[in-house]
Coordinates of C-alpha atoms in Angstrom, one line a residue:
M130 CA -24.1 26.4 12.6
A131 CA -27.6 25.7 11.7
A132 CA -28.5 23.8 8.5
V133 CA -29.5 25.9 5.5
E134 CA -33.1 25.8 4.5
F135 CA -33.6 24.7 0.9
P136 CA -36.7 25.4 -1.2
H137 CA -36.5 22.1 -2.9
A138 CA -37.8 19.0 -1.2
E139 CA -34.9 16.8 -2.2
A140 CA -32.4 19.2 -0.6
A141 CA -34.4 19.9 2.6
N142 CA -32.7 17.3 4.8
V143 CA -29.1 18.0 3.6
A144 CA -26.9 19.9 6.2
L145 CA -24.2 21.4 4.1
P146 CA -20.7 22.2 5.5
G147 CA -19.8 25.8 6.3
L148 CA -17.6 26.0 3.2
A149 CA -20.6 25.3 1.0
R150 CA -22.8 27.8 2.8
A151 CA -20.1 30.5 2.4
L152 CA -19.9 29.9 -1.3
I153 CA -23.7 30.0 -1.7
S154 CA -23.8 33.3 0.2
A155 CA -21.1 34.8 -2.0
G156 CA -22.9 33.7 -5.1
K157 CA -20.1 31.4 -6.2
L158 CA -22.2 28.2 -6.1
D159 CA -25.9 27.6 -6.3
Q160 CA -27.7 25.4 -3.8
K161 CA -28.5 22.5 -6.1
A162 CA -24.9 22.2 -7.3
A163 CA -23.7 22.3 -3.7
V164 CA -26.1 19.5 -2.6
D165 CA -25.1 17.4 -5.7
L166 CA -21.4 17.9 -4.9
Y167 CA -21.9 17.1 -1.2
R168 CA -23.7 13.9 -2.1
K169 CA -21.0 12.9 -4.6
A170 CA -18.4 13.5 -1.9
Q171 CA -20.3 11.1 0.5
V172 CA -20.6 8.5 -2.2
H173 CA -17.0 8.7 -3.3
R174 CA -15.9 9.0 0.4
T175 CA -13.9 12.1 -0.2
S176 CA -14.0 15.6 1.3
F177 CA -16.4 18.2 0.0
I178 CA -13.6 20.6 -0.9
A179 CA -11.8 17.9 -2.9
E180 CA -15.0 17.1 -4.8
L181 CA -15.7 20.9 -5.3
T182 CA -12.2 21.7 -6.7
G183 CA -11.9 18.4 -8.6
S184 CA -15.1 18.9 -10.4
G185 CA -14.2 22.4 -11.5
A186 CA -17.4 23.9 -10.0
V187 CA -15.2 26.5 -8.3
S188 CA -11.5 27.0 -9.0
A189 CA -9.0 26.8 -6.2
F190 CA -8.1 30.5 -6.7
D191 CA -11.8 31.7 -6.5
L192 CA -12.3 29.5 -3.5
A193 CA -9.4 31.0 -1.6
H194 CA -10.4 34.5 -2.3
T195 CA -14.0 33.9 -1.3
M196 CA -13.0 32.2 2.0
S197 CA -10.6 35.1 2.7
L198 CA -13.3 37.7 2.3
A199 CA -16.0 35.6 4.1
Y200 CA -13.9 34.8 7.2
G201 CA -11.6 37.9 7.3
A202 CA -8.5 35.8 7.2
P203 CA -5.3 36.8 5.3
L204 CA -4.6 35.2 1.9
L205 CA -1.2 33.7 1.2
D206 CA 0.4 32.4 -2.0
L207 CA 2.1 29.2 -1.0
E208 CA 4.4 29.4 -4.0
A209 CA 6.3 32.0 -2.0
V210 CA 6.9 29.6 0.9
D211 CA 10.0 27.5 1.2
P212 CA 9.0 24.0 2.5
Q213 CA 12.4 23.5 4.0
R214 CA 12.0 26.6 6.3
L215 CA 8.7 25.6 7.8
P216 CA 8.6 24.6 11.5
K217 CA 8.9 20.9 12.0
G218 CA 7.3 18.6 14.5
L219 CA 4.7 21.0 15.8
L220 CA 1.8 19.0 14.4
D221 CA 1.4 15.3 13.5
T222 CA 1.7 14.6 9.8
K223 CA -1.5 12.5 10.0
I224 CA -3.5 15.6 11.0
C225 CA -1.9 17.6 8.3
S226 CA -2.7 15.0 5.7
D227 CA -6.2 14.3 7.0
F228 CA -7.3 18.0 7.1
R229 CA -4.9 19.4 4.5
V230 CA -3.3 22.0 6.7
V231 CA 0.3 23.2 7.1
V232 CA 1.8 25.0 10.1
L233 CA 3.5 28.2 9.0
A234 CA 4.7 29.6 12.2
K235 CA 4.5 29.5 16.0
R236 CA 4.2 32.6 18.2
S237 CA 3.8 32.2 22.0
N238 CA 1.0 29.8 22.5
R239 CA -0.6 30.2 19.0
L240 CA 0.0 28.5 15.7
T241 CA -0.4 30.1 12.3
V242 CA -1.9 27.4 10.1
A243 CA -2.6 27.5 6.3
T244 CA -5.9 26.0 5.3
A245 CA -8.3 26.2 2.4
D246 CA -11.4 25.7 4.6
P247 CA -11.5 28.0 7.7
S248 CA -15.0 26.8 8.4
D249 CA -13.8 23.3 9.4
Q250 CA -14.3 23.3 13.1
Q251 CA -13.2 19.7 13.4
A252 CA -9.8 20.6 12.1
A253 CA -9.4 23.5 14.5
E254 CA -10.5 21.4 17.5
K255 CA -8.1 18.6 16.5
I256 CA -5.2 20.9 16.2
K257 CA -6.0 22.6 19.5
F258 CA -6.3 19.2 21.3
A259 CA -3.1 17.9 19.7
T260 CA -0.9 21.0 20.4
Q261 CA -2.7 22.7 23.3
M262 CA -2.3 25.9 21.4
G263 CA -4.7 28.3 19.7
V264 CA -5.1 28.5 15.9
D265 CA -4.9 31.5 13.6
W266 CA -6.0 30.6 10.1
V267 CA -4.3 31.8 6.9
I268 CA -6.1 31.0 3.6
A269 CA -4.3 29.2 0.8
E270 CA -5.3 27.7 -2.5
Y271 CA -6.4 24.1 -2.1
D272 CA -4.2 22.6 -4.9
K273 CA -1.1 24.4 -3.8
L274 CA -1.8 23.5 -0.2
S275 CA -2.2 19.8 -1.0
R276 CA 1.2 19.8 -2.8
L277 CA 2.9 21.5 0.2
V278 CA 1.3 19.0 2.6
E279 CA 2.9 16.2 0.6
A280 CA 6.2 18.0 0.2
N281 CA 6.4 18.8 3.9
A282 CA 5.6 15.3 5.1
T283 CA 8.3 13.8 7.3
T284 CA 10.3 11.2 5.4
A285 CA 9.9 7.6 6.5
T286 CA 13.6 7.3 7.5
E287 CA 13.4 10.3 9.8
S288 CA 10.2 9.0 11.4
M289 CA 11.9 5.7 12.0
D290 CA 14.5 7.4 14.2
N291 CA 11.8 9.3 16.1
I292 CA 9.6 6.3 16.6
I293 CA 12.1 3.6 17.5
G294 CA 14.7 5.6 19.3
E295 CA 17.9 4.2 20.9
D296 CA 16.1 2.0 23.4
F297 CA 13.8 0.1 21.0
Q298 CA 14.1 -3.5 22.2
F299 CA 12.4 -6.7 21.2
D300 CA 11.5 -9.6 23.5
E301 CA 12.0 -12.7 21.5
A302 CA 10.1 -14.8 24.1
S303 CA 7.0 -12.7 23.7
M304 CA 7.4 -13.0 19.9
E305 CA 7.2 -16.8 20.2
S306 CA 4.1 -16.6 22.5
A307 CA 2.4 -14.3 19.9
G308 CA 2.2 -17.3 17.7
G309 CA -0.2 -19.1 20.0
D310 CA -3.8 -19.8 19.5
D311 CA -5.1 -16.9 21.6
D312 CA -5.8 -14.2 19.0
E313 CA -6.6 -11.5 21.5
K314 CA -3.4 -12.1 23.5
S315 CA -1.4 -12.1 20.3
S316 CA -2.9 -8.9 19.0
S317 CA -2.3 -7.2 22.4
E318 CA 1.4 -8.2 22.5
V319 CA 2.1 -7.0 19.0
D320 CA 0.1 -3.8 19.6
D321 CA 2.4 -2.9 22.6
A322 CA 5.5 -2.6 20.4
P323 CA 6.6 0.7 18.8
V324 CA 6.5 -1.2 15.5
V325 CA 2.7 -0.3 15.4
K326 CA 3.6 3.4 15.0
F327 CA 6.2 2.6 12.4
L328 CA 3.9 0.5 10.3
H329 CA 1.2 3.2 10.5
K330 CA 3.8 5.8 9.4
M331 CA 4.9 3.6 6.5
L332 CA 1.4 3.3 5.2
L333 CA 0.7 7.0 5.5
D334 CA 4.0 7.9 3.7
A335 CA 3.2 5.4 0.9
I336 CA -0.2 7.0 0.4
N337 CA 1.3 10.5 0.4
M338 CA 4.0 9.6 -2.0
R339 CA 1.5 8.0 -4.3
A340 CA 3.1 4.5 -4.1
S341 CA 1.3 1.5 -5.4
D342 CA 3.1 -1.2 -3.3
L343 CA 5.2 -1.5 -0.1
H344 CA 7.9 -4.2 0.2
F345 CA 9.2 -5.3 3.6
E346 CA 12.2 -7.4 2.8
P347 CA 14.4 -9.3 5.4
F348 CA 18.0 -10.3 4.6
E349 CA 20.7 -12.0 6.7
H350 CA 22.2 -8.8 8.1
S351 CA 19.8 -6.1 7.0
Y352 CA 16.2 -5.2 6.6
R353 CA 14.7 -2.7 4.1
V354 CA 11.4 -1.1 3.2
R355 CA 10.9 -0.1 -0.4
F356 CA 8.0 1.7 -2.1
R357 CA 7.0 1.2 -5.8
I358 CA 6.4 4.8 -7.0
D359 CA 5.4 5.4 -10.6
G360 CA 6.5 1.9 -11.4
E361 CA 9.9 2.0 -9.8
L362 CA 11.0 0.5 -6.5
R363 CA 12.8 2.9 -4.2
E364 CA 14.4 2.2 -0.8
I365 CA 12.7 4.3 1.8
A366 CA 13.9 2.9 5.2
A367 CA 16.4 0.5 6.6
P368 CA 15.1 -0.6 10.1
P369 CA 17.0 -2.8 12.4
V370 CA 17.0 -6.5 11.5
A371 CA 15.3 -7.2 14.8
V372 CA 12.1 -5.5 13.6
K373 CA 11.4 -8.1 10.9
D374 CA 9.4 -10.7 13.0
K375 CA 7.5 -8.1 15.0
L376 CA 6.6 -6.2 11.9
A377 CA 5.5 -9.3 10.0
S378 CA 3.4 -10.4 13.0
R379 CA 1.7 -7.0 13.3
I380 CA 0.8 -7.0 9.6
K381 CA -0.5 -10.6 9.8
V382 CA -2.7 -9.8 12.9
I383 CA -4.5 -6.9 11.3
S384 CA -4.8 -8.7 8.0
R385 CA -6.4 -11.7 9.7
M386 CA -3.7 -14.2 8.8
D387 CA -2.4 -17.1 10.9
I388 CA 0.6 -15.5 12.7
A389 CA 1.8 -19.0 13.8
E390 CA 2.2 -20.2 10.2
K391 CA 5.5 -19.0 8.7
R392 CA 6.1 -21.9 6.3
V393 CA 3.7 -21.1 3.5
P394 CA 2.6 -17.9 1.7
Q395 CA -0.6 -16.2 3.0
D396 CA -2.9 -13.6 1.6
G397 CA -5.0 -11.1 3.5
R398 CA -6.6 -7.6 3.5
M399 CA -6.6 -4.6 5.8
K400 CA -8.0 -1.1 5.9
L401 CA -6.7 2.3 7.1
K402 CA -8.9 5.4 7.7
I403 CA -6.8 8.4 6.7
G404 CA -9.5 11.1 6.8
P405 CA -13.0 11.8 8.0
E406 CA -14.5 10.2 5.0
R407 CA -11.6 8.3 3.2
V408 CA -10.7 4.7 3.8
I409 CA -7.9 2.9 1.9
D410 CA -7.9 -0.8 1.4
F411 CA -4.7 -2.9 1.3
R412 CA -4.0 -6.3 -0.2
V413 CA -1.4 -8.2 1.8
S414 CA 0.8 -11.1 0.7
T415 CA 3.5 -12.9 2.7
L416 CA 6.2 -15.1 1.4
P417 CA 8.7 -17.2 3.4
T418 CA 12.3 -16.4 2.4
L419 CA 15.6 -17.6 3.7
F420 CA 15.8 -15.0 6.5
G421 CA 12.2 -14.3 7.4
E422 CA 8.9 -13.5 5.8
K423 CA 8.8 -10.9 3.0
V424 CA 5.6 -8.9 3.1
V425 CA 4.2 -7.0 0.1
I426 CA 1.3 -4.6 0.6
R427 CA -0.7 -3.4 -2.5
I428 CA -2.5 -0.1 -2.0
L429 CA -6.1 -0.3 -3.3
D430 CA -7.6 3.1 -3.6
P431 CA -11.3 2.8 -4.6
S432 CA -11.2 6.4 -6.0
S433 CA -9.0 5.1 -8.8
A434 CA -11.9 3.3 -10.4
R435 CA -13.9 6.6 -10.3
M436 CA -11.4 8.8 -12.0
G437 CA -13.2 8.4 -15.3
I438 CA -12.0 7.0 -18.6
E439 CA -10.6 10.4 -19.6
A440 CA -8.0 10.2 -16.8
L441 CA -6.6 6.9 -17.9
G442 CA -4.9 8.2 -21.0
Y443 CA -7.0 6.8 -23.9
E444 CA -6.8 8.7 -27.1
P445 CA -10.2 9.8 -28.5
E446 CA -10.4 7.1 -31.1
E447 CA -9.3 4.4 -28.6
K448 CA -11.8 5.6 -26.1
A449 CA -14.6 5.5 -28.7
R450 CA -13.7 1.9 -29.7
L451 CA -13.7 0.8 -26.0
L452 CA -17.0 2.5 -25.1
D453 CA -18.6 1.1 -28.2
A454 CA -17.5 -2.4 -27.3
I455 CA -18.6 -2.4 -23.6
R456 CA -22.0 -1.0 -24.5
K457 CA -22.8 -4.0 -26.7
P458 CA -25.5 -6.3 -25.4
Y459 CA -23.2 -9.3 -25.4
G460 CA -19.7 -10.4 -26.4
M461 CA -16.3 -10.5 -24.7
V462 CA -13.9 -7.6 -24.0
L463 CA -10.3 -8.6 -22.9
V464 CA -7.7 -6.5 -21.2
T465 CA -4.1 -7.8 -21.4
G466 CA -0.8 -6.7 -20.1
P467 CA 1.8 -7.6 -17.4
T468 CA 1.2 -7.5 -13.6
G469 CA 0.9 -3.9 -12.5
S470 CA 0.0 -2.4 -15.9
G471 CA -3.4 -1.1 -14.6
K472 CA -5.7 -3.8 -16.0
T473 CA -7.9 -3.9 -12.9
V474 CA -8.4 -0.1 -12.9
S475 CA -9.3 -0.2 -16.6
L476 CA -11.9 -3.0 -16.0
Y477 CA -13.4 -1.2 -13.0
T478 CA -13.6 2.0 -14.8
C479 CA -15.6 0.3 -17.5
L480 CA -17.8 -1.4 -14.8
N481 CA -18.3 1.9 -13.1
L482 CA -19.7 3.3 -16.4
L483 CA -22.0 0.4 -16.8
N484 CA -23.1 0.2 -13.1
Q485 CA -26.7 1.3 -13.2
P486 CA -29.7 0.3 -11.1
G487 CA -31.2 -1.7 -13.9
V488 CA -28.0 -3.7 -14.6
N489 CA -26.9 -6.9 -12.8
I490 CA -23.1 -7.1 -12.6
S491 CA -21.2 -10.0 -11.0
T492 CA -17.4 -10.3 -10.7
A493 CA -15.2 -13.2 -9.8
E494 CA -11.7 -12.1 -8.6
D495 CA -8.7 -13.4 -6.8
P496 CA -9.1 -11.4 -4.7
A497 CA -11.5 -8.5 -5.2
E498 CA -9.2 -5.5 -5.2
I499 CA -11.6 -2.5 -5.4
N500 CA -15.0 -2.3 -3.6
L501 CA -17.6 -1.1 -6.0
P502 CA -21.1 -0.5 -4.5
G503 CA -23.8 -2.0 -6.7
V504 CA -21.6 -4.8 -8.0
N505 CA -21.8 -8.4 -6.7
Q506 CA -18.2 -9.3 -6.1
V507 CA -17.0 -12.8 -5.3
N508 CA -13.5 -13.9 -4.0
V509 CA -12.5 -17.2 -5.5
N510 CA -11.3 -19.8 -3.0
D511 CA -9.5 -22.7 -4.7
K512 CA -9.2 -24.6 -1.4
A513 CA -12.9 -24.5 -0.8
G514 CA -13.7 -25.4 -4.4
L515 CA -14.8 -21.9 -5.4
T516 CA -12.8 -21.5 -8.6
F517 CA -13.3 -19.1 -11.5
A518 CA -15.1 -21.8 -13.4
S519 CA -17.5 -22.7 -10.6
A520 CA -18.2 -19.0 -9.9
L521 CA -19.0 -18.5 -13.6
R522 CA -21.4 -21.4 -13.6
A523 CA -23.1 -19.9 -10.6
F524 CA -23.3 -16.5 -12.2
L525 CA -25.2 -17.9 -15.2
R526 CA -27.9 -19.0 -12.8
Q527 CA -28.1 -15.5 -11.2
D528 CA -29.7 -13.7 -14.1
P529 CA -26.6 -11.6 -15.0
D530 CA -26.2 -8.8 -17.5
I531 CA -22.5 -8.2 -17.2
I532 CA -19.9 -10.7 -15.9
M533 CA -16.3 -9.8 -15.0
V534 CA -13.7 -12.6 -14.5
G535 CA -10.5 -11.5 -12.8
E536 CA -8.3 -13.6 -15.0
I537 CA -8.7 -16.4 -17.6
R538 CA -6.1 -19.0 -16.4
D539 CA -7.3 -22.3 -17.9
L540 CA -9.4 -23.9 -20.7
E541 CA -12.4 -24.5 -18.5
T542 CA -12.7 -20.9 -17.4
A543 CA -12.1 -19.7 -21.0
D544 CA -14.7 -22.0 -22.4
I545 CA -17.4 -21.1 -19.9
A546 CA -16.7 -17.3 -20.3
L547 CA -16.8 -17.5 -24.1
K548 CA -20.0 -19.4 -24.1
A549 CA -21.5 -16.9 -21.7
A550 CA -20.5 -14.2 -24.2
Q551 CA -22.3 -16.1 -26.9
T552 CA -25.5 -16.4 -25.0
G553 CA -26.5 -12.8 -24.3
H554 CA -24.0 -11.6 -21.7
M555 CA -21.2 -9.0 -21.7
V556 CA -18.1 -10.7 -20.3
M557 CA -14.9 -8.8 -19.3
S558 CA -11.7 -10.4 -18.3
T559 CA -7.9 -10.2 -18.4
L560 CA -5.1 -12.3 -19.9
H561 CA -1.3 -12.1 -19.6
T562 CA 0.0 -11.6 -23.1
N563 CA 2.4 -9.1 -24.7
D564 CA -0.1 -7.3 -27.0
A565 CA -3.6 -7.6 -28.4
P566 CA -3.0 -9.8 -31.5
A567 CA -1.1 -12.3 -29.3
T568 CA -4.2 -12.7 -27.1
L569 CA -6.3 -14.3 -29.8
V570 CA -3.5 -16.8 -30.5
R571 CA -3.0 -17.5 -26.8
L572 CA -6.7 -18.4 -26.4
R573 CA -6.3 -20.8 -29.4
N574 CA -3.2 -22.4 -27.8
M575 CA -5.2 -22.9 -24.6
G576 CA -7.5 -25.2 -26.6
V577 CA -10.4 -22.9 -27.2
A578 CA -12.1 -23.6 -30.6
A579 CA -11.4 -21.0 -33.3
F580 CA -15.1 -20.6 -33.9
N581 CA -15.8 -19.7 -30.3
I582 CA -13.1 -17.1 -30.3
A583 CA -14.2 -15.5 -33.5
S584 CA -17.8 -15.4 -32.6
S585 CA -17.3 -14.1 -29.0
V586 CA -14.4 -11.7 -28.6
V587 CA -15.4 -8.2 -29.7
L588 CA -12.4 -6.1 -28.6
I589 CA -9.0 -6.5 -27.0
T590 CA -7.1 -3.8 -25.1
A591 CA -3.3 -4.3 -24.4
Q592 CA -1.8 -1.7 -22.1
R593 CA 1.3 -0.5 -20.3
L594 CA 1.9 2.2 -17.8
A595 CA 4.6 4.8 -18.6
R596 CA 5.8 7.5 -16.2
R597 CA 4.4 10.9 -16.9
L598 CA 6.8 13.9 -17.3
C599 CA 6.5 16.5 -14.7
P600 CA 4.8 19.6 -16.3
N601 CA 6.7 22.0 -14.1
C602 CA 10.3 21.0 -15.1
K603 CA 10.2 19.0 -18.3
E604 CA 12.3 20.6 -21.1
P605 CA 12.7 20.1 -24.9
V606 CA 15.6 17.9 -26.0
D607 CA 17.2 17.7 -29.4
V608 CA 17.1 14.0 -30.6
P609 CA 18.8 13.0 -33.8
T610 CA 16.5 12.1 -36.7
E611 CA 18.1 8.7 -36.9
A612 CA 17.3 7.9 -33.3
L613 CA 13.7 8.9 -33.7
I614 CA 13.4 6.7 -36.8
D615 CA 15.0 3.8 -34.9
A616 CA 12.5 4.3 -32.1
G617 CA 9.6 3.8 -34.6
F618 CA 8.7 7.3 -35.9
R619 CA 8.0 7.6 -39.7
E620 CA 10.1 10.1 -41.6
E621 CA 7.0 12.2 -42.5
E622 CA 6.2 12.6 -38.7
I623 CA 9.6 14.3 -38.1
D624 CA 8.6 17.6 -39.6
G625 CA 9.8 20.0 -37.0
S626 CA 6.4 20.9 -35.7
W627 CA 7.1 19.2 -32.4
M628 CA 10.0 18.3 -30.1
P629 CA 10.4 15.5 -27.6
Y630 CA 10.8 16.4 -23.9
R631 CA 13.2 15.0 -21.3
P632 CA 12.9 14.8 -17.5
V633 CA 14.7 17.3 -15.4
G634 CA 13.6 17.0 -11.7
C635 CA 12.2 19.5 -9.3
S636 CA 10.7 19.7 -5.8
A637 CA 7.3 18.8 -7.1
C638 CA 8.3 15.5 -8.8
S639 CA 10.6 12.6 -8.6
N640 CA 13.5 12.5 -11.0
G641 CA 11.5 14.5 -13.6
Y642 CA 8.4 12.3 -13.5
K643 CA 5.1 12.6 -11.7
G644 CA 2.4 10.0 -12.0
R645 CA 1.8 7.6 -14.8
V646 CA -0.2 7.5 -18.0
G647 CA -1.6 4.5 -19.9
I648 CA -0.3 3.4 -23.3
Y649 CA -3.0 1.4 -25.1
Q650 CA -3.5 -0.8 -28.1
V651 CA -7.3 -1.0 -28.6
M652 CA -8.1 -3.6 -31.2
P653 CA -11.7 -4.4 -32.3
V654 CA -12.2 -7.9 -33.7
S655 CA -13.3 -7.1 -37.2
E656 CA -14.8 -9.5 -39.8
E657 CA -11.4 -9.8 -41.5
I658 CA -9.7 -10.6 -38.2
Q659 CA -12.4 -13.2 -37.5
R660 CA -11.5 -14.8 -40.9
I661 CA -7.8 -15.0 -39.9
I662 CA -8.8 -16.6 -36.6
L663 CA -11.0 -19.2 -38.3
R664 CA -8.2 -20.3 -40.6
D665 CA -5.7 -20.4 -37.6
G666 CA -3.7 -17.4 -38.7
N667 CA -0.7 -16.4 -36.6
T668 CA 0.0 -13.3 -34.5
L669 CA 1.8 -11.5 -37.4
E670 CA -1.2 -11.8 -39.7
I671 CA -3.6 -10.5 -37.1
A672 CA -1.2 -7.6 -36.2
A673 CA -0.8 -6.6 -39.9
Q674 CA -4.6 -6.6 -40.4
A675 CA -5.1 -4.6 -37.3
E676 CA -2.6 -2.0 -38.4
S677 CA -4.3 -1.7 -41.8
E678 CA -7.5 -1.0 -40.0
G679 CA -5.9 1.9 -38.1
V680 CA -5.0 0.2 -34.8
R681 CA -1.8 1.6 -33.3
S682 CA 0.7 -0.9 -31.8
L683 CA 1.8 -0.3 -28.2
R684 CA 5.0 1.4 -29.4
Q685 CA 3.1 3.6 -31.9
S686 CA 0.7 4.6 -29.1
G687 CA 3.6 5.4 -26.8
L688 CA 5.3 7.5 -29.5
H689 CA 2.1 9.5 -29.9
K690 CA 2.4 10.3 -26.2
V691 CA 6.0 11.5 -26.8
K692 CA 4.8 13.8 -29.6
Q693 CA 2.2 15.3 -27.2
G694 CA 4.9 15.9 -24.6
I695 CA 3.3 13.6 -22.0
T696 CA 6.2 11.2 -21.6
S697 CA 9.8 10.8 -22.7
L698 CA 11.1 8.8 -25.6
E699 CA 13.3 6.7 -23.2
E700 CA 10.3 5.8 -21.1
V701 CA 8.3 4.5 -24.1
I702 CA 11.3 2.5 -25.4
N703 CA 11.7 0.9 -21.9
C704 CA 8.1 -0.3 -21.6
T705 CA 7.2 -1.3 -25.2
N706 CA 8.7 -3.4 -28.0
L707 CA 9.2 -2.2 -31.5

């Protein structure tokens, strides 16, 4: 189709997709909004329809009705469709995932396919090429369609049987030769194995299941693949033990590691393009174990840093404190919590808010997990002498406005970072401590002078990630008053105006939970807390003063989420201390 002519000069060269043109013609979207959304989709590397529905510019319901009328295609409510009765194996799950389509039926040499965007010619051509059949579109709501695509995805264990088959054999001699110096030869040998398809399927399944990590674990007589989903590890597949060396070699090749070196841990990165405009980064770590190399792959989705601070789960007062702190001209903001508690996403969300053309932002990380355009990111390399401390010194000669240090691990890094915060720079970093008050004492124990801590640190955020209850199946549960009080509720809070919820489990979730929500303790460093630091007060004194100033502890913050029905009491008890 020809590009739409726009009256405004800034939109004149923008060729909008057919979906946008149909919405403009139907009066559901104006041209300027369509151009803005299209440009945002390009910047965020997402599809136009995802940006459109995600922004709320057009609801999924209105979009489906408009497309049905515009293209004369029937409209279907997918809630009436049983995923278990849909035809299997007619279309590759990657195509379904990339274009958000579901095959509903096959008749003769034509497929009936559900889509939210019948104007997508690329999807139609891809399906025709892959199946050698014609396509009849049926319109469905985008949100329901996305859920069905994920629910209908072939499980990893089933795909393992299809990919490997009975005659899947490994040539141990070729495995040895793959460890030579010829990288091209090594890559070719590993590429020839069916293990390539299996790894690709594992990565796609992990993304579709919203996993954060993949674990490939070899044992003496078995081999397993586990995904960490909503904070819990779940076994997904049990491939033959013979697959372990080939799989490790394949991962190391595409992560640019030394496949001949199996005696020491290695780190690397790789990418996977899963859609026309979406690329997912992976951080890869290998570890020599008794029976082979264990490989852990962390999924790094750049879109997580662009979700916005509202999506992270901050309460209004916590959000106000954090925004007030990061917008100060100088000082230090610290984020603390265990590994996997979402510290990096919180920091990058703050950086994304501050990332403006007139601001110079530099980060030192080990390694840089999320690529953020407009930010100068540096990977530390201890072997080459590029440490956090040396990177910080270099930053101070680069005219910075905002500095982010991946982690404060030693006195030298802490000292330089604190002094940078004292000399007109906003510094952000992370520490591994149990809560916000303990962070100040931890810095003191590292050897940082009390005066430097008191005069530099402006706010500390401690955080945990709790599983979020599925809104479709959660149900109220009657918990004895004594149990609520033991969990940390005050008697006056148990007034009968609310009830806790428990997980149930349905087809749309996993054991009653779907996604995770942050639990935060956001503690500004007030003048009174500064006085406690200067006199070398302990954690208990700082915690008591913070509580008197209205700062919730992690447990109190979690209980507030229980009152709101966001998570369960058991989940909060499991991830916080009283």
